[in-house]
């Protein structure tokens, strides 16, 4: 990954949703950007927006499940780590 290129792509996707705020591919791509930068709340928000814009678009569902699975795994780990 190239952080500068990633940031530039993010800016273009943001411009896209400023023009058409329910453009689901751009919303999904922003979710992917935030997933890569470990900003899970933002990622989840954009995946949800993508799903709301077009519920038949399958990709944000996969990533949403990944976030939920990782959260549950971390929660389970944290619960087991308590002495």
Short mmCIF file of N, CA and C in Angstrom, two decimals:
data_model
loop_
_atom_site.label_atom_id
_atom_site.label_comp_id
_atom_site.label_asym_id
_atom_site.label_seq_id
_atom_site.Cartn_x
_atom_site.Cartn_y
_atom_site.Cartn_z
N UNK A 1 0.82 -1.20 0.00
CA UNK A 1 0.00 0.00 0.00
C UNK A 1 0.86 1.25 0.00
N UNK A 2 0.35 2.24 -0.66
CA UNK A 2 0.99 3.54 -0.71
C UNK A 2 0.08 4.53 0.00
N UNK A 3 0.46 4.97 1.21
CA UNK A 3 -0.42 5.86 1.99
C UNK A 3 -0.84 7.13 1.25
N UNK A 4 0.06 7.70 0.45
CA UNK A 4 -0.29 8.91 -0.28
C UNK A 4 -1.36 8.63 -1.34
N UNK A 5 -1.19 7.53 -2.06
CA UNK A 5 -2.18 7.14 -3.08
C UNK A 5 -3.51 6.78 -2.43
N UNK A 6 -3.44 6.09 -1.28
CA UNK A 6 -4.67 5.73 -0.56
C UNK A 6 -5.43 6.97 -0.14
N UNK A 7 -4.70 7.95 0.39
CA UNK A 7 -5.34 9.19 0.83
C UNK A 7 -5.94 9.95 -0.36
N UNK A 8 -5.23 9.95 -1.48
CA UNK A 8 -5.75 10.60 -2.68
C UNK A 8 -7.03 9.92 -3.17
N UNK A 9 -7.03 8.59 -3.15
CA UNK A 9 -8.22 7.84 -3.57
C UNK A 9 -9.39 8.15 -2.63
N UNK A 10 -9.10 8.20 -1.32
CA UNK A 10 -10.14 8.53 -0.34
C UNK A 10 -10.75 9.89 -0.65
N UNK A 11 -9.91 10.86 -0.98
CA UNK A 11 -10.42 12.20 -1.30
C UNK A 11 -11.32 12.18 -2.53
N UNK A 12 -10.97 11.37 -3.54
CA UNK A 12 -11.81 11.28 -4.74
C UNK A 12 -13.14 10.61 -4.42
N UNK A 13 -13.12 9.59 -3.57
CA UNK A 13 -14.38 8.95 -3.19
C UNK A 13 -15.25 9.90 -2.37
N UNK A 14 -14.61 10.71 -1.53
CA UNK A 14 -15.38 11.72 -0.78
C UNK A 14 -16.00 12.74 -1.72
N UNK A 15 -15.26 13.16 -2.74
CA UNK A 15 -15.82 14.09 -3.74
C UNK A 15 -17.00 13.44 -4.46
N UNK A 16 -16.86 12.16 -4.74
CA UNK A 16 -17.93 11.44 -5.42
C UNK A 16 -19.21 11.45 -4.59
N UNK A 17 -19.09 11.16 -3.28
CA UNK A 17 -20.32 11.12 -2.47
C UNK A 17 -20.83 12.52 -2.15
N UNK A 18 -19.98 13.52 -2.32
CA UNK A 18 -20.49 14.91 -2.21
C UNK A 18 -21.39 15.23 -3.39
N UNK A 19 -21.14 14.60 -4.53
CA UNK A 19 -21.97 14.80 -5.71
C UNK A 19 -23.20 13.89 -5.65
N UNK A 20 -22.98 12.64 -5.29
CA UNK A 20 -24.07 11.65 -5.22
C UNK A 20 -23.88 10.86 -3.92
N UNK A 21 -24.58 11.29 -2.88
CA UNK A 21 -24.32 10.78 -1.54
C UNK A 21 -24.74 9.33 -1.31
N UNK A 22 -25.45 8.74 -2.26
CA UNK A 22 -25.84 7.34 -2.09
C UNK A 22 -25.16 6.43 -3.11
N UNK A 23 -24.02 6.87 -3.64
CA UNK A 23 -23.28 6.06 -4.61
C UNK A 23 -22.56 4.95 -3.86
N UNK A 24 -23.19 3.79 -3.85
CA UNK A 24 -22.76 2.69 -3.00
C UNK A 24 -21.34 2.19 -3.24
N UNK A 25 -20.81 2.15 -4.49
CA UNK A 25 -19.42 1.70 -4.62
C UNK A 25 -18.43 2.63 -3.90
N UNK A 26 -18.66 3.93 -3.98
CA UNK A 26 -17.77 4.88 -3.30
C UNK A 26 -17.90 4.75 -1.78
N UNK A 27 -19.12 4.56 -1.31
CA UNK A 27 -19.32 4.37 0.14
C UNK A 27 -18.58 3.12 0.62
N UNK A 28 -18.65 2.06 -0.17
CA UNK A 28 -17.94 0.83 0.17
C UNK A 28 -16.42 1.04 0.17
N UNK A 29 -15.93 1.76 -0.82
CA UNK A 29 -14.48 2.01 -0.90
C UNK A 29 -14.00 2.85 0.28
N UNK A 30 -14.80 3.79 0.71
CA UNK A 30 -14.44 4.55 1.91
C UNK A 30 -14.42 3.65 3.13
N UNK A 31 -15.36 2.71 3.20
CA UNK A 31 -15.34 1.73 4.28
C UNK A 31 -14.06 0.91 4.26
N UNK A 32 -13.63 0.52 3.07
CA UNK A 32 -12.38 -0.24 2.95
C UNK A 32 -11.17 0.59 3.39
N UNK A 33 -11.19 1.86 3.01
CA UNK A 33 -10.09 2.75 3.42
C UNK A 33 -10.00 2.79 4.95
N UNK A 34 -11.14 3.00 5.59
CA UNK A 34 -11.12 3.10 7.05
C UNK A 34 -10.83 1.75 7.71
N UNK A 35 -11.22 0.67 7.07
CA UNK A 35 -10.87 -0.65 7.59
C UNK A 35 -9.35 -0.83 7.56
N UNK A 36 -8.73 -0.42 6.46
CA UNK A 36 -7.27 -0.52 6.33
C UNK A 36 -6.54 0.35 7.33
N UNK A 37 -7.15 1.49 7.69
CA UNK A 37 -6.50 2.39 8.65
C UNK A 37 -6.93 2.11 10.09
N UNK A 38 -7.64 1.00 10.27
CA UNK A 38 -8.07 0.54 11.60
C UNK A 38 -9.03 1.51 12.29
N UNK A 39 -9.77 2.28 11.51
CA UNK A 39 -10.80 3.18 12.05
C UNK A 39 -12.14 2.47 11.89
N UNK A 40 -12.37 1.52 12.79
CA UNK A 40 -13.49 0.60 12.64
C UNK A 40 -14.86 1.27 12.69
N UNK A 41 -15.03 2.29 13.51
CA UNK A 41 -16.32 2.98 13.57
C UNK A 41 -16.65 3.64 12.24
N UNK A 42 -15.65 4.31 11.65
CA UNK A 42 -15.87 4.93 10.34
C UNK A 42 -16.11 3.87 9.26
N UNK A 43 -15.34 2.79 9.30
CA UNK A 43 -15.51 1.72 8.32
C UNK A 43 -16.92 1.16 8.40
N UNK A 44 -17.34 0.84 9.59
CA UNK A 44 -18.68 0.28 9.78
C UNK A 44 -19.76 1.24 9.29
N UNK A 45 -19.58 2.52 9.57
CA UNK A 45 -20.54 3.54 9.14
C UNK A 45 -20.67 3.56 7.62
N UNK A 46 -19.55 3.54 6.91
CA UNK A 46 -19.62 3.58 5.45
C UNK A 46 -20.14 2.28 4.86
N UNK A 47 -19.83 1.14 5.47
CA UNK A 47 -20.40 -0.12 4.97
C UNK A 47 -21.92 -0.12 5.15
N UNK A 48 -22.38 0.39 6.28
CA UNK A 48 -23.84 0.47 6.50
C UNK A 48 -24.50 1.40 5.49
N UNK A 49 -23.86 2.53 5.21
CA UNK A 49 -24.42 3.46 4.22
C UNK A 49 -24.47 2.83 2.84
N UNK A 50 -23.44 2.07 2.51
CA UNK A 50 -23.42 1.39 1.21
C UNK A 50 -24.56 0.37 1.11
N UNK A 51 -24.76 -0.38 2.18
CA UNK A 51 -25.84 -1.37 2.22
C UNK A 51 -27.20 -0.67 2.12
N UNK A 52 -27.36 0.43 2.83
CA UNK A 52 -28.63 1.17 2.78
C UNK A 52 -28.90 1.72 1.38
N UNK A 53 -27.84 2.10 0.67
CA UNK A 53 -28.01 2.65 -0.68
C UNK A 53 -28.41 1.60 -1.69
N UNK A 54 -27.86 0.38 -1.51
CA UNK A 54 -28.16 -0.69 -2.46
C UNK A 54 -27.97 -2.02 -1.73
N UNK A 55 -29.05 -2.55 -1.23
CA UNK A 55 -28.98 -3.73 -0.37
C UNK A 55 -28.54 -5.01 -1.09
N UNK A 56 -28.56 -5.02 -2.41
CA UNK A 56 -28.12 -6.21 -3.15
C UNK A 56 -26.61 -6.21 -3.42
N UNK A 57 -25.94 -5.14 -3.07
CA UNK A 57 -24.48 -5.05 -3.26
C UNK A 57 -23.81 -5.87 -2.17
N UNK A 58 -23.16 -6.97 -2.52
CA UNK A 58 -22.72 -7.96 -1.54
C UNK A 58 -21.44 -7.59 -0.78
N UNK A 59 -20.57 -6.79 -1.34
CA UNK A 59 -19.26 -6.57 -0.74
C UNK A 59 -19.27 -5.93 0.65
N UNK A 60 -20.09 -4.92 0.90
CA UNK A 60 -20.05 -4.35 2.25
C UNK A 60 -20.53 -5.33 3.32
N UNK A 61 -21.38 -6.29 2.96
CA UNK A 61 -21.82 -7.29 3.92
C UNK A 61 -20.64 -8.13 4.41
N UNK A 62 -19.77 -8.51 3.47
CA UNK A 62 -18.60 -9.32 3.84
C UNK A 62 -17.70 -8.57 4.82
N UNK A 63 -17.45 -7.33 4.52
CA UNK A 63 -16.56 -6.55 5.38
C UNK A 63 -17.21 -6.24 6.73
N UNK A 64 -18.52 -6.02 6.71
CA UNK A 64 -19.25 -5.79 7.96
C UNK A 64 -19.13 -7.02 8.86
N UNK A 65 -19.25 -8.20 8.27
CA UNK A 65 -19.10 -9.44 9.04
C UNK A 65 -17.69 -9.54 9.60
N UNK A 66 -16.70 -9.15 8.82
CA UNK A 66 -15.31 -9.20 9.29
C UNK A 66 -15.13 -8.30 10.51
N UNK A 67 -15.68 -7.11 10.47
CA UNK A 67 -15.59 -6.20 11.61
C UNK A 67 -16.26 -6.83 12.83
N UNK A 68 -17.47 -7.35 12.64
CA UNK A 68 -18.20 -7.95 13.75
C UNK A 68 -17.45 -9.15 14.32
N UNK A 69 -16.90 -10.00 13.44
CA UNK A 69 -16.16 -11.18 13.89
C UNK A 69 -14.93 -10.77 14.68
N UNK A 70 -14.17 -9.82 14.15
CA UNK A 70 -12.95 -9.36 14.84
C UNK A 70 -13.29 -8.73 16.17
N UNK A 71 -14.37 -7.97 16.24
CA UNK A 71 -14.78 -7.37 17.50
C UNK A 71 -15.10 -8.44 18.52
N UNK A 72 -15.85 -9.46 18.09
CA UNK A 72 -16.21 -10.53 19.02
C UNK A 72 -14.98 -11.30 19.46
N UNK A 73 -14.04 -11.53 18.56
CA UNK A 73 -12.82 -12.23 18.93
C UNK A 73 -12.03 -11.42 19.95
N UNK A 74 -11.91 -10.10 19.72
CA UNK A 74 -11.19 -9.24 20.66
C UNK A 74 -11.90 -9.18 22.00
N UNK A 75 -13.22 -9.12 21.98
CA UNK A 75 -13.99 -9.08 23.21
C UNK A 75 -13.79 -10.37 24.01
N UNK A 76 -13.79 -11.50 23.30
CA UNK A 76 -13.57 -12.80 23.93
C UNK A 76 -12.16 -12.86 24.53
N UNK A 77 -11.17 -12.38 23.78
CA UNK A 77 -9.80 -12.37 24.26
C UNK A 77 -9.68 -11.49 25.51
N UNK A 78 -10.27 -10.30 25.47
CA UNK A 78 -10.19 -9.38 26.60
C UNK A 78 -10.89 -9.97 27.83
N UNK A 79 -12.00 -10.66 27.63
CA UNK A 79 -12.71 -11.27 28.75
C UNK A 79 -11.86 -12.37 29.39
N UNK A 80 -11.16 -13.15 28.56
CA UNK A 80 -10.34 -14.23 29.08
C UNK A 80 -9.05 -13.72 29.72
N UNK A 81 -8.64 -12.51 29.37
CA UNK A 81 -7.39 -11.96 29.90
C UNK A 81 -7.56 -11.39 31.30
N UNK A 82 -8.79 -11.19 31.72
CA UNK A 82 -9.04 -10.61 33.05
C UNK A 82 -8.77 -11.67 34.11
N UNK A 83 -7.98 -11.32 35.11
CA UNK A 83 -7.62 -12.26 36.17
C UNK A 83 -8.54 -12.16 37.35
#
